[in-house]
Short mmCIF file of C-alpha atoms and ligand atoms in Angstrom, two decimals:
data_model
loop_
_atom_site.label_atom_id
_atom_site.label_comp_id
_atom_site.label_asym_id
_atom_site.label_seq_id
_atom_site.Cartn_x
_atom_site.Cartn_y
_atom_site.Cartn_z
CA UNK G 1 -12.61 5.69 29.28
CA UNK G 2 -15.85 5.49 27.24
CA UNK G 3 -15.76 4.45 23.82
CA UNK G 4 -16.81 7.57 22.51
CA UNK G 5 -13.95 9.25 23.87
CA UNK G 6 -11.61 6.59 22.50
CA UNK G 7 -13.20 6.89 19.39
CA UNK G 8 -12.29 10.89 19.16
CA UNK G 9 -8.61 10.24 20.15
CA UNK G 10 -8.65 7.46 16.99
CA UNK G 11 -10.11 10.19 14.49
CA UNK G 12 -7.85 12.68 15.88
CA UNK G 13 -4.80 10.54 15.49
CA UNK G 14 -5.82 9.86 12.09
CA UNK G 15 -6.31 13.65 11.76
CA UNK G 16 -3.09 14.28 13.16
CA UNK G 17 -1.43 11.90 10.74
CA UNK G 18 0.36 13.28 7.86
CA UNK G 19 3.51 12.43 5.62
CA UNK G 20 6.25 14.18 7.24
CA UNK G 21 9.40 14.39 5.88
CA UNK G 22 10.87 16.92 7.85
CA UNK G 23 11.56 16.61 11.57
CA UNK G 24 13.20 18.72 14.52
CA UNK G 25 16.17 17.86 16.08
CA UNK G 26 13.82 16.20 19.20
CA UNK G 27 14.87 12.14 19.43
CA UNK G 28 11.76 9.92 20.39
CA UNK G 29 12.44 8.66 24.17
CA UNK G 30 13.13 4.64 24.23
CA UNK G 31 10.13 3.87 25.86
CA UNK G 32 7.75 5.28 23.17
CA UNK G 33 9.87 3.75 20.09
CA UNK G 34 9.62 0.51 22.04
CA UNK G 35 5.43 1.58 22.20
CA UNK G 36 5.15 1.91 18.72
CA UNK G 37 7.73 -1.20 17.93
CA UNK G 38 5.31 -3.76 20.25
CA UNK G 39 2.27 -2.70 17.98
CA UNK G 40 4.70 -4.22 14.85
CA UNK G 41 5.36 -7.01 17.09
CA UNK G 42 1.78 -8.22 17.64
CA UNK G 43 0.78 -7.34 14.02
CA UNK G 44 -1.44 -10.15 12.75
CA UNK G 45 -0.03 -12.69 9.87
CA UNK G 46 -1.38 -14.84 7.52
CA UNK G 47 -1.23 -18.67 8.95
CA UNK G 48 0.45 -16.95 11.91
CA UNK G 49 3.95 -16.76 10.03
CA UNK G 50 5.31 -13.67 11.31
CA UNK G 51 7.40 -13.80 8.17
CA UNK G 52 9.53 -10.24 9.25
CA UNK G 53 11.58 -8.53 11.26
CA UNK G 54 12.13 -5.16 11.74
CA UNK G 55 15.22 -3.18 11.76
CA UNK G 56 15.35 0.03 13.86
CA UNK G 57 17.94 2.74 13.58
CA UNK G 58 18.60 5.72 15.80
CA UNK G 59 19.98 8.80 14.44
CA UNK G 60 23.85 7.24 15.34
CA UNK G 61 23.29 4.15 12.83
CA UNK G 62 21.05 6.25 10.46
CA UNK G 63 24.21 8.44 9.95
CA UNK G 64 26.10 5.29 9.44
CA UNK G 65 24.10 4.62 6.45
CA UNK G 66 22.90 8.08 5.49
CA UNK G 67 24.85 9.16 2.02
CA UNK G 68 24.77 5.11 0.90
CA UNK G 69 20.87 5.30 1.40
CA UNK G 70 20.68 8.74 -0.29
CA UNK G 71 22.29 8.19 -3.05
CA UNK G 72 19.36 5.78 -4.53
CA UNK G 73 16.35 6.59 -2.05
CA UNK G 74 14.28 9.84 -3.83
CA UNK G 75 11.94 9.01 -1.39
CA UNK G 76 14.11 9.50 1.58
CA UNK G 77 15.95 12.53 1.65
CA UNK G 78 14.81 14.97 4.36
CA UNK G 79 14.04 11.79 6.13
CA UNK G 80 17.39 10.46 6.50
CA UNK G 81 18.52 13.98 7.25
CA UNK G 82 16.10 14.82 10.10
CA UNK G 83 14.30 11.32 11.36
CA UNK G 84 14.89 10.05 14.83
CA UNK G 85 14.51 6.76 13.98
CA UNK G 86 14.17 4.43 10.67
CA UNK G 87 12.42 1.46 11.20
CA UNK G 88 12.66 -1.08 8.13
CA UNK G 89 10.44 -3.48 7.46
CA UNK G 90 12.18 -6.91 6.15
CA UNK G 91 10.48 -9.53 4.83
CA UNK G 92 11.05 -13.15 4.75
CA UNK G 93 12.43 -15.13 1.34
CA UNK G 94 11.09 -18.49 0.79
CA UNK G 95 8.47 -18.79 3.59
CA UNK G 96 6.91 -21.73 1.57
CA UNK G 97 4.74 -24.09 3.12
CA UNK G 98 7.36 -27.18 3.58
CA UNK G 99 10.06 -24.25 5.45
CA UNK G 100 11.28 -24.65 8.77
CA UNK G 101 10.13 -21.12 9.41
CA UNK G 102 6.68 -22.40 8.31
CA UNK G 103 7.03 -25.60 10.35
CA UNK G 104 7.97 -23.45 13.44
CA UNK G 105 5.08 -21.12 13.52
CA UNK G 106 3.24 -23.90 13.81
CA UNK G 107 4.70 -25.32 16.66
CA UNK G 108 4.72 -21.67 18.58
CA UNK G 109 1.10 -22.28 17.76
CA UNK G 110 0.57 -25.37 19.59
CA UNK G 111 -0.02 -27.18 16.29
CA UNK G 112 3.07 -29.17 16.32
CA UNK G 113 2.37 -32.91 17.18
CA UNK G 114 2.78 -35.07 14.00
CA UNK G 115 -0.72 -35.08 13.05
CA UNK G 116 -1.54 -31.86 13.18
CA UNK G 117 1.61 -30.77 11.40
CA UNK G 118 1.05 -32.71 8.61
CA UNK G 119 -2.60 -31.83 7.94
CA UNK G 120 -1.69 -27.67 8.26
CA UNK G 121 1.00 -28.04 5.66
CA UNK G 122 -0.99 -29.95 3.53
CA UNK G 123 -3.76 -27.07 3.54
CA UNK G 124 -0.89 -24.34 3.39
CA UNK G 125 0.55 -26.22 0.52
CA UNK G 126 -3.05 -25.95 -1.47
CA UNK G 127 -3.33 -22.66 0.02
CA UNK G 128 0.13 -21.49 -1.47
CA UNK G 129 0.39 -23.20 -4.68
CA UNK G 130 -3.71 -23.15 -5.88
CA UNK G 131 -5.08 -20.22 -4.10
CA UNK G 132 -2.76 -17.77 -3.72
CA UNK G 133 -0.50 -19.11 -6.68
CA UNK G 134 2.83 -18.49 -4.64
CA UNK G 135 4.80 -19.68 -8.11
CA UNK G 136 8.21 -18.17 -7.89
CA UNK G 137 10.73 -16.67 -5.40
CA UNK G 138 9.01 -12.70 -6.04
CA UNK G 139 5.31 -14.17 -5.66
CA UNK G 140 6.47 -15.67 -2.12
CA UNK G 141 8.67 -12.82 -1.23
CA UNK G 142 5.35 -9.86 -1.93
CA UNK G 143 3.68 -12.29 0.24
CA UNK G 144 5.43 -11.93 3.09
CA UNK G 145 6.08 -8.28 1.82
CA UNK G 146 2.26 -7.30 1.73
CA UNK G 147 1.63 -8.80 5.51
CA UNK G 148 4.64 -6.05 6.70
CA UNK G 149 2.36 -3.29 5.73
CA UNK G 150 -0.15 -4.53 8.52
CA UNK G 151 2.85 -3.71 10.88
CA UNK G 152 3.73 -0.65 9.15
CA UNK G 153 0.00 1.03 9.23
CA UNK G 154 -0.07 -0.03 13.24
CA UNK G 155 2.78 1.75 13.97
CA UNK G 156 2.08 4.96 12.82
CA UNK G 157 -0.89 5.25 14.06
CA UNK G 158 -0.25 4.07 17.50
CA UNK G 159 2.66 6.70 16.52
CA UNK G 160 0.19 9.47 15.95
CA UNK G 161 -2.09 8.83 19.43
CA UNK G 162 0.81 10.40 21.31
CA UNK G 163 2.05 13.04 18.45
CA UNK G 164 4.88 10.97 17.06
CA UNK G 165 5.10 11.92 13.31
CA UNK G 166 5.98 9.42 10.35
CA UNK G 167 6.28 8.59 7.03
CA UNK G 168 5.59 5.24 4.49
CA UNK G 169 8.65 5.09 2.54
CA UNK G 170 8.85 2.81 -0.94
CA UNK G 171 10.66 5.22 -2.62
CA UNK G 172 13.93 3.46 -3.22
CA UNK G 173 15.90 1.13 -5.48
CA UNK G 174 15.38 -2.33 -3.84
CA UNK G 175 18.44 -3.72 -4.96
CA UNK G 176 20.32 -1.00 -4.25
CA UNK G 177 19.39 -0.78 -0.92
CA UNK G 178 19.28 -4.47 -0.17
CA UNK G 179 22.67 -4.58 -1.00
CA UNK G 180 23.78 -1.76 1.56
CA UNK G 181 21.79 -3.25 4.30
CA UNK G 182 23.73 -6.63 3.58
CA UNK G 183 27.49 -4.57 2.98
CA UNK G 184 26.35 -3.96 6.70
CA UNK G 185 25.44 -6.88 8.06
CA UNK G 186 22.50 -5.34 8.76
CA UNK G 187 20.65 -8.05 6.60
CA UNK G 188 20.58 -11.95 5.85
CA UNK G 189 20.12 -11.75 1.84
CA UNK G 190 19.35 -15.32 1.69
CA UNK G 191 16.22 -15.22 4.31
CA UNK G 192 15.03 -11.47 3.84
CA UNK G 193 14.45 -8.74 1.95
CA UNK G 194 13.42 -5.08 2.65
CA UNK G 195 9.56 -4.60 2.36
CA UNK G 196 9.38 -0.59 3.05
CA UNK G 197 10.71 1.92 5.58
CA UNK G 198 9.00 4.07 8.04
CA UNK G 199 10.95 7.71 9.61
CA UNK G 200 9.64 8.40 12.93
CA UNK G 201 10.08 11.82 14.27
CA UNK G 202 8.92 15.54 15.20
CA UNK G 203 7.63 17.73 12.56
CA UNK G 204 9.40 20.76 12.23
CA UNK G 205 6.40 22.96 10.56
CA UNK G 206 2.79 21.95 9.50
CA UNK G 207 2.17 20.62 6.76
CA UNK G 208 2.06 23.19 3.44
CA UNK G 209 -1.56 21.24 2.08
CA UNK G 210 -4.40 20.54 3.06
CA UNK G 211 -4.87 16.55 3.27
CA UNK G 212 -6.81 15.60 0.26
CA UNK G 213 -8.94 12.31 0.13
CA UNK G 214 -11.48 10.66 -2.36
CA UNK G 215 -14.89 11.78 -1.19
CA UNK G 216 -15.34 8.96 1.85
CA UNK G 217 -18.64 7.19 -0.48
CA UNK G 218 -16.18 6.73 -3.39
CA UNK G 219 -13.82 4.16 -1.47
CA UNK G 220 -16.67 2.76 0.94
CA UNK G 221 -19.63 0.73 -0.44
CA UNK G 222 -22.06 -0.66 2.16
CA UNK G 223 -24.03 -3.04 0.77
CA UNK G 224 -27.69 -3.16 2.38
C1 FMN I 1 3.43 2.49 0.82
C2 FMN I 1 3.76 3.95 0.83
C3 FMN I 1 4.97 4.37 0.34
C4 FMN I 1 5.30 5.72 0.39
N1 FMN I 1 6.57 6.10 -0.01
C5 FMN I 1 6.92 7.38 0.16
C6 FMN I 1 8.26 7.78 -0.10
O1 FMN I 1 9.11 7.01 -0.53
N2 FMN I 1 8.60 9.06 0.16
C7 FMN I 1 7.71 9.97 0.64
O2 FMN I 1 8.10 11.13 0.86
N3 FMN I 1 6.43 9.62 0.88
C8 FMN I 1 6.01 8.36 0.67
N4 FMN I 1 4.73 7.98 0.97
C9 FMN I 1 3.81 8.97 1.52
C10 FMN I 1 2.65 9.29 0.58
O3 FMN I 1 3.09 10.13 -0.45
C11 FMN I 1 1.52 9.93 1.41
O4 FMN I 1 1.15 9.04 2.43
C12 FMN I 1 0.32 10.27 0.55
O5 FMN I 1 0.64 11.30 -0.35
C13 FMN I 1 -0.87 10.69 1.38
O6 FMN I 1 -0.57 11.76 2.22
P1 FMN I 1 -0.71 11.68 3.80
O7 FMN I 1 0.11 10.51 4.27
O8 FMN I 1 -0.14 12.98 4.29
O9 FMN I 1 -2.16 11.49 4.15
C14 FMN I 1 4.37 6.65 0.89
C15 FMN I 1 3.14 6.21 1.35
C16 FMN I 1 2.85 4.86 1.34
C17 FMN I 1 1.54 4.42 1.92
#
């Protein structure tokens, strides 16, 4: 395939692309939720943490969760009604620099001999505390949170390429909806929070609007 034609199917995906909040009753075969789940999987992470996991929930454990979840999601409604699937995106609590979590991505990395262990978690330690200033529990957990969108924005799109619709979804009370997650046993509180949630589906109609966007040389600035 040349690049030009993978280019087109890109734009058109993009194109395709839309918030959709209503879907048909069609379910999304296995194999292409476990497509779109692998492009989550081998999301990139700052230092290589992989500080997530994400949660995915058919239309049987949706229900289980439905009028809990709709009862303080305004951002969810029609999805939790229609979606095939809900993926949520948790984030890791605590990932500081001197965690085991920390301390094992190195070692999946091939950085764990003494040495080399030591030196990485003195630069992550800098890294956390001057650069970034990681200074409290919510700095370290929108860390983590932030890197989940990278996994999030992957999805759909590799969603869109074969006409699998979606839609970001913030609109929630965190607590609220921690808390159900963790009634569940869906979630560890102590090691994770949820980041976002994405519905995965069919659309039932087009979409009502056109998509609007900035005008493309307000939000890109090439600098010659
Ligand atoms: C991080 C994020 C959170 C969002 N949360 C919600 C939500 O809770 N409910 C919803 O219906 N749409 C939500 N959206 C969808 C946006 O409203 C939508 O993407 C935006 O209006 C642009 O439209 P488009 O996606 O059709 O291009 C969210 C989008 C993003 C990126």
């Amino acid at each position: 395939m040349s690049k030009d034609t993978i280019k087109t199917q890109v734009r058109k995906a993009l194109d395709f692309r839309t918030a959709v909040r209503v879907y048909n009753e069609q379910t999304i075969p296995r194999e292409d939720m476990d497509y779109i789940l692998d492009t989550a999987w081998l999301s990139p992470s700052s230092v290589g943490l992989e500080g997530w996991r994400f949660l995915v929930l058919d239309r049987k454990a949706i229900q289980q969760v439905r009028d809990e979840l709709k009862e303080v999601a305004w951002g969810a409604q029609n999805q939790l009604d229609t979606a095939s699937h809900f993926v949520v995106l948790l984030a890791e609590k605590n990932a500081r620099y001197d965690s085991d979590s920390m301390k094992n991505s190195l070692v999946r990395r091939g950085l764990g001999d003494e040495e080399a262990l030591v030196s990485r978690l003195k630069l992550y330690k800098s890294f956390q505390e001057s650069d970034m200033k990681l200074d409290s529990e919510r700095a370290l957990l929108d860390w983590t949170a932030k890197q989940t969108y990278i996994a999030m924005g992957n999805m759909m799109t590799a969603a869109a390429m074969i006409q699998i619709d979606s839609c970001p979804i913030e609109g929630f009370n965190y607590d609220a909806v921690n808390g159900i997650f963790a009634k569940h046993g869906l979630i560890d509180s102590d090691k994770e929070a949820v980041a976002s949630m994405v519905s995965f589906g069919y659309r039932l109609r087009d979409p009502k609007h056109p998509r609007s966007r900035k005008p493309r040389e307000q939000v890109i600035t090439w600098i010659d």
